[in-house]
Short mmCIF file of C-alpha atoms and ligand atoms in Angstrom, two decimals:
data_model
loop_
_atom_site.label_atom_id
_atom_site.label_comp_id
_atom_site.label_asym_id
_atom_site.label_seq_id
_atom_site.Cartn_x
_atom_site.Cartn_y
_atom_site.Cartn_z
CA MET J 21 -0.03 0.23 -0.21
CA GLN J 22 1.43 3.42 -0.37
CA HIS J 23 1.98 5.48 2.17
CA ILE J 24 -0.40 8.59 2.09
CA SER J 25 2.66 11.30 2.14
CA SER J 26 2.95 10.33 -1.35
CA PHE J 27 -0.78 11.69 -1.67
CA ILE J 28 0.24 15.44 -0.56
CA PRO J 29 1.95 17.61 -2.13
CA LYS J 30 5.45 18.20 -0.86
CA ALA J 31 5.17 22.22 -1.03
CA LEU J 32 1.72 22.71 1.17
CA ASP J 33 2.39 23.25 5.01
CA ILE J 34 0.65 20.51 6.56
CA ILE J 35 -0.95 21.59 9.69
CA ALA J 36 -3.33 19.97 12.44
CA PRO J 37 -6.89 19.83 11.88
CA THR J 38 -8.01 22.13 14.73
CA ASP J 39 -4.56 24.75 13.97
CA ARG J 40 -6.75 26.26 10.74
CA VAL J 41 -3.99 29.21 8.41
CA LYS J 42 -5.17 32.53 10.70
CA ALA J 43 -7.00 35.09 8.45
CA GLU J 44 -5.95 38.52 8.33
CA PRO J 45 -8.08 41.23 8.53
CA GLY J 46 -10.38 41.35 5.15
CA ASP J 47 -10.39 37.64 4.69
CA TYR J 48 -13.80 36.12 5.05
CA MET J 49 -14.38 32.54 4.97
CA GLY J 50 -16.10 30.90 1.84
CA GLU J 51 -18.73 28.69 1.58
CA ASP J 52 -17.03 25.67 1.31
CA GLY J 53 -15.58 25.71 4.89
CA LEU J 54 -12.64 27.24 3.50
CA LEU J 55 -10.67 30.69 4.77
CA ARG J 56 -10.31 33.24 1.54
CA CYS J 57 -8.66 36.46 0.99
CA GLY J 58 -10.40 39.38 1.43
CA ALA J 59 -7.69 41.04 -1.46
CA CYS J 60 -8.18 38.77 -3.71
CA GLY J 61 -11.38 36.43 -3.20
CA ALA J 62 -8.46 33.30 -3.76
CA ARG J 63 -8.65 30.02 -0.84
CA LYS J 64 -5.77 30.93 1.72
CA GLU J 65 -6.20 27.30 2.97
CA THR J 66 -7.32 23.64 1.40
CA ARG J 67 -9.18 20.41 2.96
CA LEU J 68 -7.71 17.06 1.76
CA PRO J 69 -10.00 14.81 1.31
CA ILE J 70 -7.65 11.97 3.03
CA ASP J 71 -8.14 13.00 6.57
CA GLY J 72 -9.90 16.12 6.28
CA ARG J 73 -6.56 18.07 7.69
CA TYR J 74 -6.59 21.38 6.60
CA SER J 75 -3.14 22.90 5.15
CA ARG J 76 -1.86 26.69 4.48
CA CYS J 77 -2.26 27.36 0.48
CA SER J 78 -0.86 30.37 -1.71
CA CYS J 79 -3.45 33.42 -2.41
CA LEU J 80 -3.33 34.96 -5.76
CA CYS J 81 -1.59 37.64 -3.56
CA GLU J 82 0.71 36.13 -2.32
CA LEU J 83 2.08 33.82 -5.27
CA ALA J 84 2.35 36.96 -7.03
CA ARG J 85 4.34 37.77 -4.37
CA ILE J 86 6.08 34.58 -4.78
CA ALA J 87 6.77 35.78 -8.10
CA GLU J 88 8.17 39.14 -7.30
CA GLU J 89 11.17 37.99 -4.73
CA GLU J 90 11.95 35.45 -7.21
CA GLU J 91 12.73 38.90 -10.18
CA GLU J 92 14.32 40.46 -7.73
CA ARG J 93 17.06 38.73 -6.07
CA GLU J 94 17.22 37.15 -9.74
CA ARG J 95 18.18 40.71 -10.88
CA ARG J 96 20.36 41.25 -7.55
CA LYS J 97 22.17 38.40 -8.65
CA ALA J 98 22.36 39.98 -12.33
CA MET J 99 23.28 43.36 -10.81
CA GLU J 100 26.12 41.84 -8.28
CA LYS J 101 27.97 39.51 -11.45
CA VAL J 102 27.98 43.33 -13.67
CA GLN J 103 29.31 44.85 -10.30
CA GLU J 104 31.77 42.56 -10.59
CA MET J 105 33.41 43.82 -13.94
CA ALA J 106 34.23 47.32 -12.21
CA ALA J 107 37.66 46.35 -13.50
CA CYS J 108 36.76 46.78 -16.76
CA SER J 109 34.18 49.59 -15.77
CA LEU J 110 34.25 53.54 -16.92
CA VAL J 111 32.57 54.61 -13.70
CA ASP J 112 34.57 57.65 -12.14
CA ALA J 113 33.30 60.37 -10.37
CA LYS J 114 32.63 62.62 -14.71
CA PHE J 115 30.03 59.49 -15.03
CA LYS J 116 28.76 59.98 -11.73
CA GLU J 117 27.98 63.76 -12.10
CA SER J 118 26.28 63.04 -15.71
CA THR J 119 22.62 62.66 -14.93
CA PHE J 120 19.52 63.95 -16.79
CA SER J 121 19.52 67.13 -14.14
CA ARG J 122 23.13 68.14 -15.02
CA PHE J 123 21.77 67.69 -18.77
CA VAL J 124 21.40 72.12 -19.73
CA ALA J 125 20.17 71.84 -23.63
CA GLU J 126 21.45 75.21 -25.02
CA THR J 127 20.30 74.33 -28.99
CA GLU J 128 17.81 72.93 -30.43
CA GLU J 129 19.92 69.88 -31.00
CA ASP J 130 21.09 69.21 -27.64
CA ALA J 131 17.56 68.86 -27.13
CA ARG J 132 16.55 66.34 -29.33
CA VAL J 133 19.35 64.62 -28.02
CA LEU J 134 18.12 64.73 -24.40
CA ARG J 135 14.68 63.82 -25.52
CA ILE J 136 16.26 60.80 -26.97
CA CYS J 137 18.06 59.79 -24.59
CA ARG J 138 14.80 60.62 -22.01
CA ASN J 139 12.78 58.14 -24.08
CA TYR J 140 15.38 55.48 -24.50
CA VAL J 141 15.24 55.55 -20.49
CA LYS J 142 11.87 55.61 -20.70
CA ARG J 143 10.96 52.67 -23.40
CA PHE J 144 14.23 51.14 -22.35
CA SER J 145 11.82 47.36 -22.01
CA GLU J 146 10.64 47.98 -25.31
CA MET J 147 14.33 49.02 -26.62
CA ALA J 148 15.72 45.09 -24.90
CA GLU J 149 12.77 44.14 -26.21
CA ASN J 150 13.59 44.18 -29.73
CA ASN J 151 17.34 44.58 -29.48
CA THR J 152 18.14 48.58 -30.38
CA GLY J 153 20.58 50.63 -28.74
CA LEU J 154 22.25 53.56 -29.91
CA ILE J 155 25.51 55.14 -31.40
CA PHE J 156 25.98 58.38 -30.99
CA PHE J 157 28.60 60.33 -33.43
CA GLY J 158 30.42 63.59 -34.12
CA GLY J 159 33.28 65.71 -33.41
CA PRO J 160 35.54 65.19 -29.64
CA GLY J 161 34.28 66.96 -27.14
CA THR J 162 30.15 67.70 -28.31
CA GLY J 163 28.66 65.44 -25.44
CA LYS J 164 28.45 62.33 -26.40
CA THR J 165 29.72 59.93 -23.59
CA PHE J 166 27.84 62.55 -21.34
CA ALA J 167 24.29 61.37 -23.42
CA ALA J 168 25.87 58.19 -23.10
CA SER J 169 26.15 58.16 -19.35
CA CYS J 170 22.92 59.96 -18.43
CA ILE J 171 20.93 56.70 -19.57
CA ALA J 172 23.05 54.60 -18.15
CA ASN J 173 23.26 56.28 -14.57
CA ALA J 174 19.40 56.88 -14.93
CA LEU J 175 19.11 52.94 -16.49
CA MET J 176 21.10 52.04 -12.71
CA ARG J 177 19.00 53.90 -10.48
CA LEU J 178 15.80 52.23 -12.13
CA GLY J 179 16.97 48.74 -11.20
CA VAL J 180 18.62 48.10 -14.26
CA PRO J 181 22.33 45.75 -14.64
CA VAL J 182 24.07 48.50 -16.81
CA LEU J 183 27.73 48.00 -17.85
CA ALA J 184 29.48 51.25 -18.74
CA THR J 185 33.56 50.03 -20.63
CA SER J 186 35.19 50.93 -23.75
CA ILE J 187 36.58 48.90 -25.68
CA VAL J 188 40.08 49.44 -24.44
CA ARG J 189 39.37 49.26 -20.84
CA LEU J 190 37.28 45.65 -22.13
CA THR J 191 39.78 44.18 -24.28
CA ALA J 192 42.95 45.25 -21.57
CA SER J 193 41.40 42.84 -19.51
CA ALA J 194 40.06 40.59 -22.06
CA PHE J 195 43.88 40.59 -22.75
CA ASP J 196 44.71 38.56 -20.11
CA GLY J 197 42.29 36.59 -19.21
CA ASP J 198 39.84 34.04 -21.50
CA LEU J 199 38.48 35.96 -23.91
CA ASN J 200 34.98 33.98 -23.90
CA ALA J 201 34.37 34.09 -19.90
CA LEU J 202 34.61 37.78 -20.19
CA LEU J 203 31.70 38.20 -23.07
CA ASN J 204 29.59 36.23 -20.77
CA ARG J 205 29.73 38.32 -17.59
CA MET J 206 29.19 40.88 -19.98
CA ASN J 207 26.14 39.56 -21.27
CA ALA J 208 24.69 39.59 -17.58
CA ALA J 209 24.34 43.63 -18.14
CA GLU J 210 21.04 44.38 -19.11
CA LEU J 211 22.76 47.62 -21.25
CA LEU J 212 26.30 47.38 -22.21
CA VAL J 213 27.32 51.26 -23.33
CA LEU J 214 30.53 51.23 -24.85
CA ASP J 215 32.33 54.68 -25.04
CA ASP J 216 34.28 55.36 -27.34
CA PHE J 217 34.68 53.15 -30.12
CA GLY J 218 37.53 53.22 -32.77
CA ALA J 219 39.55 54.17 -30.20
CA GLU J 220 40.74 50.58 -30.17
CA ARG J 221 42.29 51.52 -33.78
CA ASN J 222 45.48 51.91 -32.66
CA THR J 223 46.28 49.61 -30.10
CA GLU J 224 47.18 45.91 -30.54
CA PHE J 225 43.27 44.82 -30.30
CA LYS J 226 41.86 42.86 -33.52
CA ALA J 227 39.42 43.60 -35.47
CA GLU J 228 38.64 39.67 -34.83
CA GLN J 229 38.23 40.44 -31.13
CA LEU J 230 36.33 43.54 -31.51
CA PHE J 231 33.46 41.74 -33.89
CA ALA J 232 33.59 38.86 -31.16
CA VAL J 233 32.45 41.77 -28.56
CA ILE J 234 30.01 42.88 -30.67
CA ASP J 235 28.36 39.99 -32.04
CA ALA J 236 28.32 38.79 -27.96
CA ARG J 237 26.04 40.83 -27.56
CA TYR J 238 24.14 40.39 -30.28
CA ALA J 239 23.42 36.64 -29.82
CA ALA J 240 22.24 38.03 -26.50
CA LYS J 241 20.09 39.96 -28.21
CA LYS J 242 20.88 42.10 -25.74
CA PRO J 243 21.41 46.90 -26.78
CA MET J 244 24.04 48.52 -26.80
CA VAL J 245 24.73 52.57 -26.64
CA ILE J 246 27.56 53.32 -28.14
CA THR J 247 29.65 56.54 -28.41
CA THR J 248 32.28 56.63 -31.39
CA ASN J 249 34.19 59.97 -33.19
CA LEU J 250 34.51 57.63 -35.73
CA THR J 251 32.98 59.29 -39.36
CA ASP J 252 34.04 57.28 -41.71
CA PHE J 253 31.15 54.04 -41.43
CA LYS J 254 30.48 53.86 -45.50
CA THR J 255 34.36 54.24 -46.57
CA GLU J 256 36.06 52.06 -44.57
CA THR J 257 37.31 49.51 -47.09
CA ASP J 258 38.82 47.27 -44.23
CA VAL J 259 37.11 44.09 -44.52
CA ARG J 260 36.64 42.46 -41.08
CA ARG J 261 35.89 46.35 -39.48
CA ARG J 262 33.41 46.69 -42.25
CA ARG J 263 31.78 43.42 -40.89
CA VAL J 264 32.33 44.94 -37.78
CA TYR J 265 29.95 48.56 -38.56
CA ASP J 266 27.56 47.00 -40.31
CA ARG J 267 26.40 44.50 -37.86
CA VAL J 268 26.86 47.59 -34.93
CA PHE J 269 24.62 49.30 -37.09
CA GLU J 270 21.49 46.68 -37.11
CA VAL J 271 21.83 47.31 -33.51
CA CYS J 272 21.60 50.85 -32.93
CA ILE J 273 19.85 53.85 -34.18
CA PRO J 274 22.64 56.03 -35.16
CA VAL J 275 22.47 60.00 -33.45
CA LYS J 276 24.54 62.61 -35.08
CA MET J 277 26.69 64.45 -32.54
CA ASP J 278 27.89 67.83 -34.03
CA GLY J 279 26.95 71.12 -32.28
CA GLU J 280 29.79 73.12 -30.96
CA SER J 281 32.49 71.62 -29.19
CA LYS J 282 30.95 72.04 -25.41
CA ARG J 283 35.15 71.63 -23.96
CA ARG J 284 35.57 74.04 -26.27
CA ALA J 285 32.52 76.52 -25.33
CA ALA J 286 33.37 75.78 -21.80
CA GLY J 287 36.99 76.34 -22.18
CA GLN J 288 36.38 79.46 -23.83
CA GLU J 289 33.55 80.27 -21.19
CA LYS J 290 36.21 80.28 -18.43
CA ARG J 291 38.76 82.12 -20.78
CA ASN J 292 36.11 85.01 -21.41
CA ALA J 293 36.17 85.07 -17.06
CA MET J 294 39.34 85.27 -16.73
CA MET J 295 39.62 88.07 -18.81
CA ALA J 296 37.18 89.67 -17.00
CA VAL J 297 38.67 89.73 -13.95
CA LEU J 298 42.21 90.46 -15.99
CA GLU J 299 40.91 93.87 -17.35
CA ALA J 300 38.78 95.02 -14.43
ZN1 ZN Y 13 -5.29 37.32 -2.13
#
């Protein structure tokens, strides 16, 4: 004969017949004589047909809470994995200060970029689902890194695992480690911010390895936000680099930033102020 315990689902918390589930405010007794949740109306206890014992069960609210906790645990785990990568991360004081509240839109173009960045954050789940990233391109000092960092910071604040780094930093650690392991860890990030794409052209980093980084992201169907000073995407003759660009543009929407150099403007402003001091 089968033992009675084999009839009882393991997940159920068996309690003595007199030991009913304690009612919380709002809970009520159903017509079947079983306690029901006041919020969702689902049963909080069931009665085992075999011996009439009561056992606790989860109402819809509790199931939702359990799922939420599980999700939170997963999110925290992913976040921890990303934080492990701090060694190749871009996170410095300047990065931390790059927030939308400091984004001063002086020109129409600035306002457009700010709008794009904000909307990217607001619609991130949709962007991620469609593996859609951004590539900010334009001359040096036009605020590309700032724009990308604003996105990264805003998403991090929302609890999204973001890895902000540059190919040069990534590859520096990839060279003495296992590239595949690095790529796997990189993909724990929901968003990868790659700053100064193209700067690796002057390093030993090979186009194949660059492709490996971009392709790992592509295969994982996870988005990237890239900044670059490069403008010769269309005229690049190196086949291997072309392959990298093609893949980047397949998943990243180009955002042109070629306004006046903000660094230059800031420098000029300071010089003007100093000149005023000298001429006083
Ligand atoms: Zn409930």
